[in-house]
PDB file of C-alpha atoms in Angstrom:
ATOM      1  CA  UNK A 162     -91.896  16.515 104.829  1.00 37.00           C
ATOM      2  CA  UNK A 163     -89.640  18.558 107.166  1.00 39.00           C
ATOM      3  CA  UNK A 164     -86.744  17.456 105.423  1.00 37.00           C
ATOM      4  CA  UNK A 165     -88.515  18.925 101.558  1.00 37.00           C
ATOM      5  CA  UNK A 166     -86.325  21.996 101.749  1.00 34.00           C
ATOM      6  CA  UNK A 167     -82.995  19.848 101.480  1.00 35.00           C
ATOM      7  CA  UNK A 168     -84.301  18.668  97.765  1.00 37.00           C
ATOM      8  CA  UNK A 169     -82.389  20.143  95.160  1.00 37.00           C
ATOM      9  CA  UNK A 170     -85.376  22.577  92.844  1.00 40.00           C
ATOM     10  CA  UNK A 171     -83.660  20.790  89.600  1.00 42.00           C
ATOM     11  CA  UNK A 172     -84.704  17.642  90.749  1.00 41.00           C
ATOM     12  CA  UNK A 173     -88.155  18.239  90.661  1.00 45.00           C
ATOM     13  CA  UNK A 174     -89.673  16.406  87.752  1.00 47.00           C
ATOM     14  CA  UNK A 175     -91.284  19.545  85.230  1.00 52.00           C
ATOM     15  CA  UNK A 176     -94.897  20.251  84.502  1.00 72.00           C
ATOM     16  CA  UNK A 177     -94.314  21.496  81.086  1.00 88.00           C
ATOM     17  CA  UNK A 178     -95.393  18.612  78.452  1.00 90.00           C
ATOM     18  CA  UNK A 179     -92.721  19.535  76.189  1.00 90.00           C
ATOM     19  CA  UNK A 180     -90.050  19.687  78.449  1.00 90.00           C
ATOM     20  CA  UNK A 181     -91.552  16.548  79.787  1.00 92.00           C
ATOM     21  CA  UNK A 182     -91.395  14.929  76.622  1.00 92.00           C
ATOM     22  CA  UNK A 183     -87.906  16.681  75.932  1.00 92.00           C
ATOM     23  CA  UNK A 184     -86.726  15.163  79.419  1.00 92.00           C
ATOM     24  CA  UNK A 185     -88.266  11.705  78.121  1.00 93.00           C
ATOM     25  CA  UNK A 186     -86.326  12.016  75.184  1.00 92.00           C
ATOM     26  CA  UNK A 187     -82.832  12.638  76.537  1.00 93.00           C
ATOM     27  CA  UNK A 188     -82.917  10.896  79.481  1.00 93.00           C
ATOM     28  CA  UNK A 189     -85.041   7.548  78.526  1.00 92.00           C
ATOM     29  CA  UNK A 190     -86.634   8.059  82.065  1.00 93.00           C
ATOM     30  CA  UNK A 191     -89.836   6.099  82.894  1.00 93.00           C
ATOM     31  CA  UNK A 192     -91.059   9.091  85.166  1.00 94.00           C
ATOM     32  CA  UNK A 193     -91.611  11.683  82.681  1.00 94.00           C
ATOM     33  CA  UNK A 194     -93.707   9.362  80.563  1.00 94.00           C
ATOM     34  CA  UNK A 195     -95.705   8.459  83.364  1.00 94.00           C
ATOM     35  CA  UNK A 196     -95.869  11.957  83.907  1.00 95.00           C
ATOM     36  CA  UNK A 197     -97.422  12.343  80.575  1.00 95.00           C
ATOM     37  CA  UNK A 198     -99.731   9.446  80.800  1.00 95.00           C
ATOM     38  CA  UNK A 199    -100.833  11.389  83.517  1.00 94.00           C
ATOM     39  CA  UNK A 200    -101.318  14.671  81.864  1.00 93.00           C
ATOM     40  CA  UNK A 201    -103.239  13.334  78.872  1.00 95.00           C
ATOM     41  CA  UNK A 202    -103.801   9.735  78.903  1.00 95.00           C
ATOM     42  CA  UNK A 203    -107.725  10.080  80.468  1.00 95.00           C
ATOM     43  CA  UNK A 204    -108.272  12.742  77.531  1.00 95.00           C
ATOM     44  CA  UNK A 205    -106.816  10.864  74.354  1.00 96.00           C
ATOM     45  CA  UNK A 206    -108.820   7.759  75.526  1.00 96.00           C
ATOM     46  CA  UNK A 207    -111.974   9.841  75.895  1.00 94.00           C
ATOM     47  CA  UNK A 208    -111.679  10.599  72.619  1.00 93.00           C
ATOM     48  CA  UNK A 209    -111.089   7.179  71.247  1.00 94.00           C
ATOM     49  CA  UNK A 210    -113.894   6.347  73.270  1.00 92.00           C
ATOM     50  CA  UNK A 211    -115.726   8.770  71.519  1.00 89.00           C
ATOM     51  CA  UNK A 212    -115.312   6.803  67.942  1.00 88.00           C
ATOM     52  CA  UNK A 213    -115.452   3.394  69.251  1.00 88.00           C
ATOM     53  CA  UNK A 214    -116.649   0.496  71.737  1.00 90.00           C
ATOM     54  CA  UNK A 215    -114.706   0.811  75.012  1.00 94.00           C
ATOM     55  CA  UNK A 216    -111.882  -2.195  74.164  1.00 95.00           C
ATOM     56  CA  UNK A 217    -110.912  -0.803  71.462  1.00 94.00           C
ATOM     57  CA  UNK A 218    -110.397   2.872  72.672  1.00 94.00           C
ATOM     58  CA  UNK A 219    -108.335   1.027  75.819  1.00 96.00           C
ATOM     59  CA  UNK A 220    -106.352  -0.866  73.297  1.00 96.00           C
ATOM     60  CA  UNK A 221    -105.770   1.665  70.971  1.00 96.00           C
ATOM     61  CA  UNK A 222    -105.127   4.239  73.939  1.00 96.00           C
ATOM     62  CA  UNK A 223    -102.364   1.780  74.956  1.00 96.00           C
ATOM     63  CA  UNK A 224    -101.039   1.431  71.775  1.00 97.00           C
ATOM     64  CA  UNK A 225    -100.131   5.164  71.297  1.00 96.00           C
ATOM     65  CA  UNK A 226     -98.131   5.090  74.421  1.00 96.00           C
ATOM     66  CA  UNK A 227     -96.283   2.130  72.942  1.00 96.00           C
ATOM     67  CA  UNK A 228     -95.612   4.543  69.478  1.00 96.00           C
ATOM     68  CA  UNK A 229     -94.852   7.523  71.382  1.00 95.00           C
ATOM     69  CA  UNK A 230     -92.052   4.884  73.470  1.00 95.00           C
ATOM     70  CA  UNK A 231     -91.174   4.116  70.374  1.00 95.00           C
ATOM     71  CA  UNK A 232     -91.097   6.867  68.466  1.00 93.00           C
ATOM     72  CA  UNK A 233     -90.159   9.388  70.887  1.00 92.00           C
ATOM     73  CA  UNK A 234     -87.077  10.820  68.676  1.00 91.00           C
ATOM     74  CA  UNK A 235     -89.401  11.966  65.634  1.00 91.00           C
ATOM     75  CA  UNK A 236     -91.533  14.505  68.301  1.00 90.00           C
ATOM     76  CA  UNK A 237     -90.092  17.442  67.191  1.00 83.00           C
ATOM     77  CA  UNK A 238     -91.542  20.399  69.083  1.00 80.00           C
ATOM     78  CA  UNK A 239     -93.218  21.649  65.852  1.00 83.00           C
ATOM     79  CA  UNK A 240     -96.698  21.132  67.751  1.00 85.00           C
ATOM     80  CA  UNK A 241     -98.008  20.534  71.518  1.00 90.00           C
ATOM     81  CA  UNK A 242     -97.306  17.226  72.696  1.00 93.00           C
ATOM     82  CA  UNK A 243    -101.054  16.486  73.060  1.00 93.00           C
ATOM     83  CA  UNK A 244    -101.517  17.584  69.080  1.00 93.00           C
ATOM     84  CA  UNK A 245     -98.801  14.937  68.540  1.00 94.00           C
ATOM     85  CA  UNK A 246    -100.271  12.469  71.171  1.00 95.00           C
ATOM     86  CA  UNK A 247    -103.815  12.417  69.326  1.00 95.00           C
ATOM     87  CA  UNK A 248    -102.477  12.359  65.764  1.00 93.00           C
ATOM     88  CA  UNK A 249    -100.498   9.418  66.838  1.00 95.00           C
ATOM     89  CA  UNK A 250    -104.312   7.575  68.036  1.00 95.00           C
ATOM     90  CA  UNK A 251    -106.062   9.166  65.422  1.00 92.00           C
ATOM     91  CA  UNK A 252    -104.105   7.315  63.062  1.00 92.00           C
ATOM     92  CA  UNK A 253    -104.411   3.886  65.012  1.00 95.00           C
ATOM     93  CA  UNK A 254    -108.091   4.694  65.126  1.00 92.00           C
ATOM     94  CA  UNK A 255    -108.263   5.029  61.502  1.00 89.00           C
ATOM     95  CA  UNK A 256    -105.975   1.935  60.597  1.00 91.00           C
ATOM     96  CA  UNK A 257    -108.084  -0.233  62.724  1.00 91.00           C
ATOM     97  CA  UNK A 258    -111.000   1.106  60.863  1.00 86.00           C
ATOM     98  CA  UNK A 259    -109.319   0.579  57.851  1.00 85.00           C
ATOM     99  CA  UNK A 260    -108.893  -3.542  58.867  1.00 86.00           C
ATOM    100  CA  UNK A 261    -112.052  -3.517  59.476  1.00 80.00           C
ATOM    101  CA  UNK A 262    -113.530  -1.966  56.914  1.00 71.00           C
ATOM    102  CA  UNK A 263    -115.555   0.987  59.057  1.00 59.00           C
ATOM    103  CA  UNK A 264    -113.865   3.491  57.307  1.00 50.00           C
ATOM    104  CA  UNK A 265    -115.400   6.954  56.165  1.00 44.00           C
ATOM    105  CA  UNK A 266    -119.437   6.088  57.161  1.00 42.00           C
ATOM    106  CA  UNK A 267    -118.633   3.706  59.822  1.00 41.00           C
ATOM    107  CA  UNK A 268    -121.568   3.447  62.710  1.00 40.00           C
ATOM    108  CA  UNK A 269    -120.746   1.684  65.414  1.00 41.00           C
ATOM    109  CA  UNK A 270    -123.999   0.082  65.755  1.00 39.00           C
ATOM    110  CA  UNK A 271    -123.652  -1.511  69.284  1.00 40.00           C
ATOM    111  CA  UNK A 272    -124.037   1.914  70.628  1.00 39.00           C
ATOM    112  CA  UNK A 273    -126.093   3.532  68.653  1.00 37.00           C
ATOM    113  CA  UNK A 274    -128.743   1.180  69.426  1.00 39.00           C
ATOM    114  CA  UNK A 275    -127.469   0.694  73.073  1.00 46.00           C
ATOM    115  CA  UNK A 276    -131.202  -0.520  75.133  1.00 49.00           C
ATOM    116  CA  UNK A 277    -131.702   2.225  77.323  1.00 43.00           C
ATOM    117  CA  UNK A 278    -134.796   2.625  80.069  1.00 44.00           C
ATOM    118  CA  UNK A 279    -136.150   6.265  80.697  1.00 45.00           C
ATOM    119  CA  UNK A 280    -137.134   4.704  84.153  1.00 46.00           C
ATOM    120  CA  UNK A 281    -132.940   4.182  84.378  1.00 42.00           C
ATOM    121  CA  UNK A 282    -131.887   7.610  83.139  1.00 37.00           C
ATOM    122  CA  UNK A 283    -131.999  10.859  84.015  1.00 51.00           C
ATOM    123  CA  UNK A 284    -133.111  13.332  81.576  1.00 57.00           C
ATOM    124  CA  UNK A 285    -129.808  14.760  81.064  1.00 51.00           C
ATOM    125  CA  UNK A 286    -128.362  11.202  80.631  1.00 52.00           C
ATOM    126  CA  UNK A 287    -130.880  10.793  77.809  1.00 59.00           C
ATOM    127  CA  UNK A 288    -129.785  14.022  76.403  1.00 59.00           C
ATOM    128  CA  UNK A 289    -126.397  12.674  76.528  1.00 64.00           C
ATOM    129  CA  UNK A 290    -127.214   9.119  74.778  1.00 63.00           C
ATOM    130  CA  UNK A 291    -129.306  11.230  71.898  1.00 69.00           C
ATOM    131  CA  UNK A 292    -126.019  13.269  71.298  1.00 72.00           C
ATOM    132  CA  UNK A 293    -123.848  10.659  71.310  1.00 75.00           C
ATOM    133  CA  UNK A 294    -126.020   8.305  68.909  1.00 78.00           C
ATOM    134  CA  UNK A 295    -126.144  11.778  66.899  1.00 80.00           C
ATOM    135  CA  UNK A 296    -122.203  12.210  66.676  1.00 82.00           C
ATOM    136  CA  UNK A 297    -121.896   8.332  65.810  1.00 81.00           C
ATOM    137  CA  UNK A 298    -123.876   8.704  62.740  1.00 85.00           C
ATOM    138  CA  UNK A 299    -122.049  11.465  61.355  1.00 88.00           C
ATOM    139  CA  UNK A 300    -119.224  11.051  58.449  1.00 89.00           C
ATOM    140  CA  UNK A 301    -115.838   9.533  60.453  1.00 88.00           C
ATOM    141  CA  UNK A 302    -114.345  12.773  59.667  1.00 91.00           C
ATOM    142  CA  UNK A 303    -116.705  14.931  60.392  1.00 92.00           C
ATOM    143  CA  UNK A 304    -117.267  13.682  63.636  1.00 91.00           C
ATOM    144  CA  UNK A 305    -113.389  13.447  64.738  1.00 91.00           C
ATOM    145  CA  UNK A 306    -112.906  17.271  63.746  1.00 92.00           C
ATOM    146  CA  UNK A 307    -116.165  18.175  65.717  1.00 91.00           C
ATOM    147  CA  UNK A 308    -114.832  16.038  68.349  1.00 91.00           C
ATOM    148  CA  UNK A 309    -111.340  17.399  68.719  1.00 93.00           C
ATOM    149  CA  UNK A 310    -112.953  20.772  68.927  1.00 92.00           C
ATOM    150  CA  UNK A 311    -114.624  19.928  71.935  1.00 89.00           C
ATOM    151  CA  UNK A 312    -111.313  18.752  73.494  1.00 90.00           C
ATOM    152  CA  UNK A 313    -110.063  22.051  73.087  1.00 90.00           C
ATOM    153  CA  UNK A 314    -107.824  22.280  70.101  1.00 93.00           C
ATOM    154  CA  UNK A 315    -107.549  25.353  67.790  1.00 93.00           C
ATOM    155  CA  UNK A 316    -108.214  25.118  64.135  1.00 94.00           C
ATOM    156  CA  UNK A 317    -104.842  24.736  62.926  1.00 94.00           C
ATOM    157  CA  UNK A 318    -103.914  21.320  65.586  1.00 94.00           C
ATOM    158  CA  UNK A 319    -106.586  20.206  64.302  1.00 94.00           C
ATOM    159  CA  UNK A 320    -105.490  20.519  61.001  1.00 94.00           C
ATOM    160  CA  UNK A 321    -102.028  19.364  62.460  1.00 93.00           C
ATOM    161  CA  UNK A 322    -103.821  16.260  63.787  1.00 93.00           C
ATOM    162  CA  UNK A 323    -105.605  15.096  60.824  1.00 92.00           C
ATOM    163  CA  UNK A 324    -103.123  16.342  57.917  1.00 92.00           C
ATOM    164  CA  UNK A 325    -105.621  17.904  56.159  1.00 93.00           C
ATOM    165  CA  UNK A 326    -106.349  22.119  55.198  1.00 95.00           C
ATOM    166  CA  UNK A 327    -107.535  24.307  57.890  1.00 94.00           C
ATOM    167  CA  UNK A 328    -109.975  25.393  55.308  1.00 96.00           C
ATOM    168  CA  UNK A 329    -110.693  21.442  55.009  1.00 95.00           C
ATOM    169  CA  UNK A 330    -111.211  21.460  58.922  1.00 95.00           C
ATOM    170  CA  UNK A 331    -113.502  24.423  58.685  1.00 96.00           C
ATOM    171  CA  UNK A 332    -116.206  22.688  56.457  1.00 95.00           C
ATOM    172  CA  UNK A 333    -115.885  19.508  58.479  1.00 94.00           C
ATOM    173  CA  UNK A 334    -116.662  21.145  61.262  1.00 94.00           C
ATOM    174  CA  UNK A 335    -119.958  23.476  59.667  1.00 94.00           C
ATOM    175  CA  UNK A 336    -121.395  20.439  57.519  1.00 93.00           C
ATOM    176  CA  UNK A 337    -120.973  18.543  61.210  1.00 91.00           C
ATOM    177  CA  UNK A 338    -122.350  21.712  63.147  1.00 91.00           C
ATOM    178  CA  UNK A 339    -125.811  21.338  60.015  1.00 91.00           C
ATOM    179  CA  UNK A 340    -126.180  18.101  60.498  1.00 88.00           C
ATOM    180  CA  UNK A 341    -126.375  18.071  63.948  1.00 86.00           C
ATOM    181  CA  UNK A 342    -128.766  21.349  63.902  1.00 86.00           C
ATOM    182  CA  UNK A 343    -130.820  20.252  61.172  1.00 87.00           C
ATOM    183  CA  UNK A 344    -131.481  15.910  63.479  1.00 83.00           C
ATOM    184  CA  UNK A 345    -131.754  18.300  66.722  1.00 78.00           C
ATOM    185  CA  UNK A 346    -134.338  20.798  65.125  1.00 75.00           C
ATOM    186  CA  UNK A 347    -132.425  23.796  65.355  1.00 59.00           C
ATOM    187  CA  UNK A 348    -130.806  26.087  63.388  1.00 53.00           C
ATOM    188  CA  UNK A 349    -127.087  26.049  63.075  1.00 47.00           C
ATOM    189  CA  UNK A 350    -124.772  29.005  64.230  1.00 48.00           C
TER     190      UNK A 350
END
């Protein structure tokens, strides 16, 4: 601890994900991945969670480490590293729907009708289950745009993320926004 001020400042590993990611690149240096797991690894499997039964977001959350590994020349910089990151498991997501056969109007029914005791929840933990059964039943792509909205990306990652239109994005995200208002009783925004 004493001896901190003897360590070179360019040795410090950065905090920036793209100069992370650029590091990663050049240097083929375990740390700065690691770094990046760290960064957004909780967050990308949240979201796969999200879509799917926990296995499958773990396995599919692994497996877009193993592309980005692998495919770490073709990240260009044209987008955040996260926006790359969750195309990348989007697009597992959506093969492994593909396989098997869960595509566009896929429910995952094991959670959706998931046995759950008032006397075992709290009321906001019942609030939580009713949203999430709500967001299962909605259109695959509706949900994902809604979804990546609530992690925090803009319009036009999202658009980045998904390869489609922003104006595409846009009515994902209000017919997902009706739906929602119209099961919940409200009125949408």
């Amino acid at each position: 601890m004493l001896l901190s001020w003897l360590i070179r400042r360019d040795t410090e590993p950065e905090s920036d994900p793209l100069s992370l990611m650029q590091s990663y690149i050049q240097t083929d240096n375990p740390a700065y991945l690691a770094l990046l797991i760290n960064c957004y690894g909780d967050d990308l499997y949240h979201f796969l969670l999200k879509q799917t039964d926990p296995a499958l977001a773990a396995d599919l959350s692994q497996q877009s480490w193993l592309k980005v590994m692998e495919q770490k020349q073709q990240f260009a910089g044209h987008s955040s590293f996260k926006t790359w990151l969750f195309a990348i498991g989007r697009n597992l997501l959506l093969d492994e729907f593909r396989k098997q056969k869960r595509w566009l109007y896929e429910v995952n029914e094991e959670l959706v009708a998931e046995d759950t005791s008032p006397d075992q929840l709290l009321e906001q933990q019942q609030n939580e289950l009713q949203l999430q059964q709500l967001l299962l039943r909605l259109p695959l792509l509706q949900r994902e745009t809604l979804l990546l909205q609530l992690e925090g990306f803009s319009l036009q990652q999202i658009a980045q993320i998904t390869a489609a239109e922003p104006e595409t994005v846009k009515s994902r995200l209000r017919y997902a926004r009706q739906v929602l208002a119209k099961q919940l009783g409200g009125h949408d925004e």
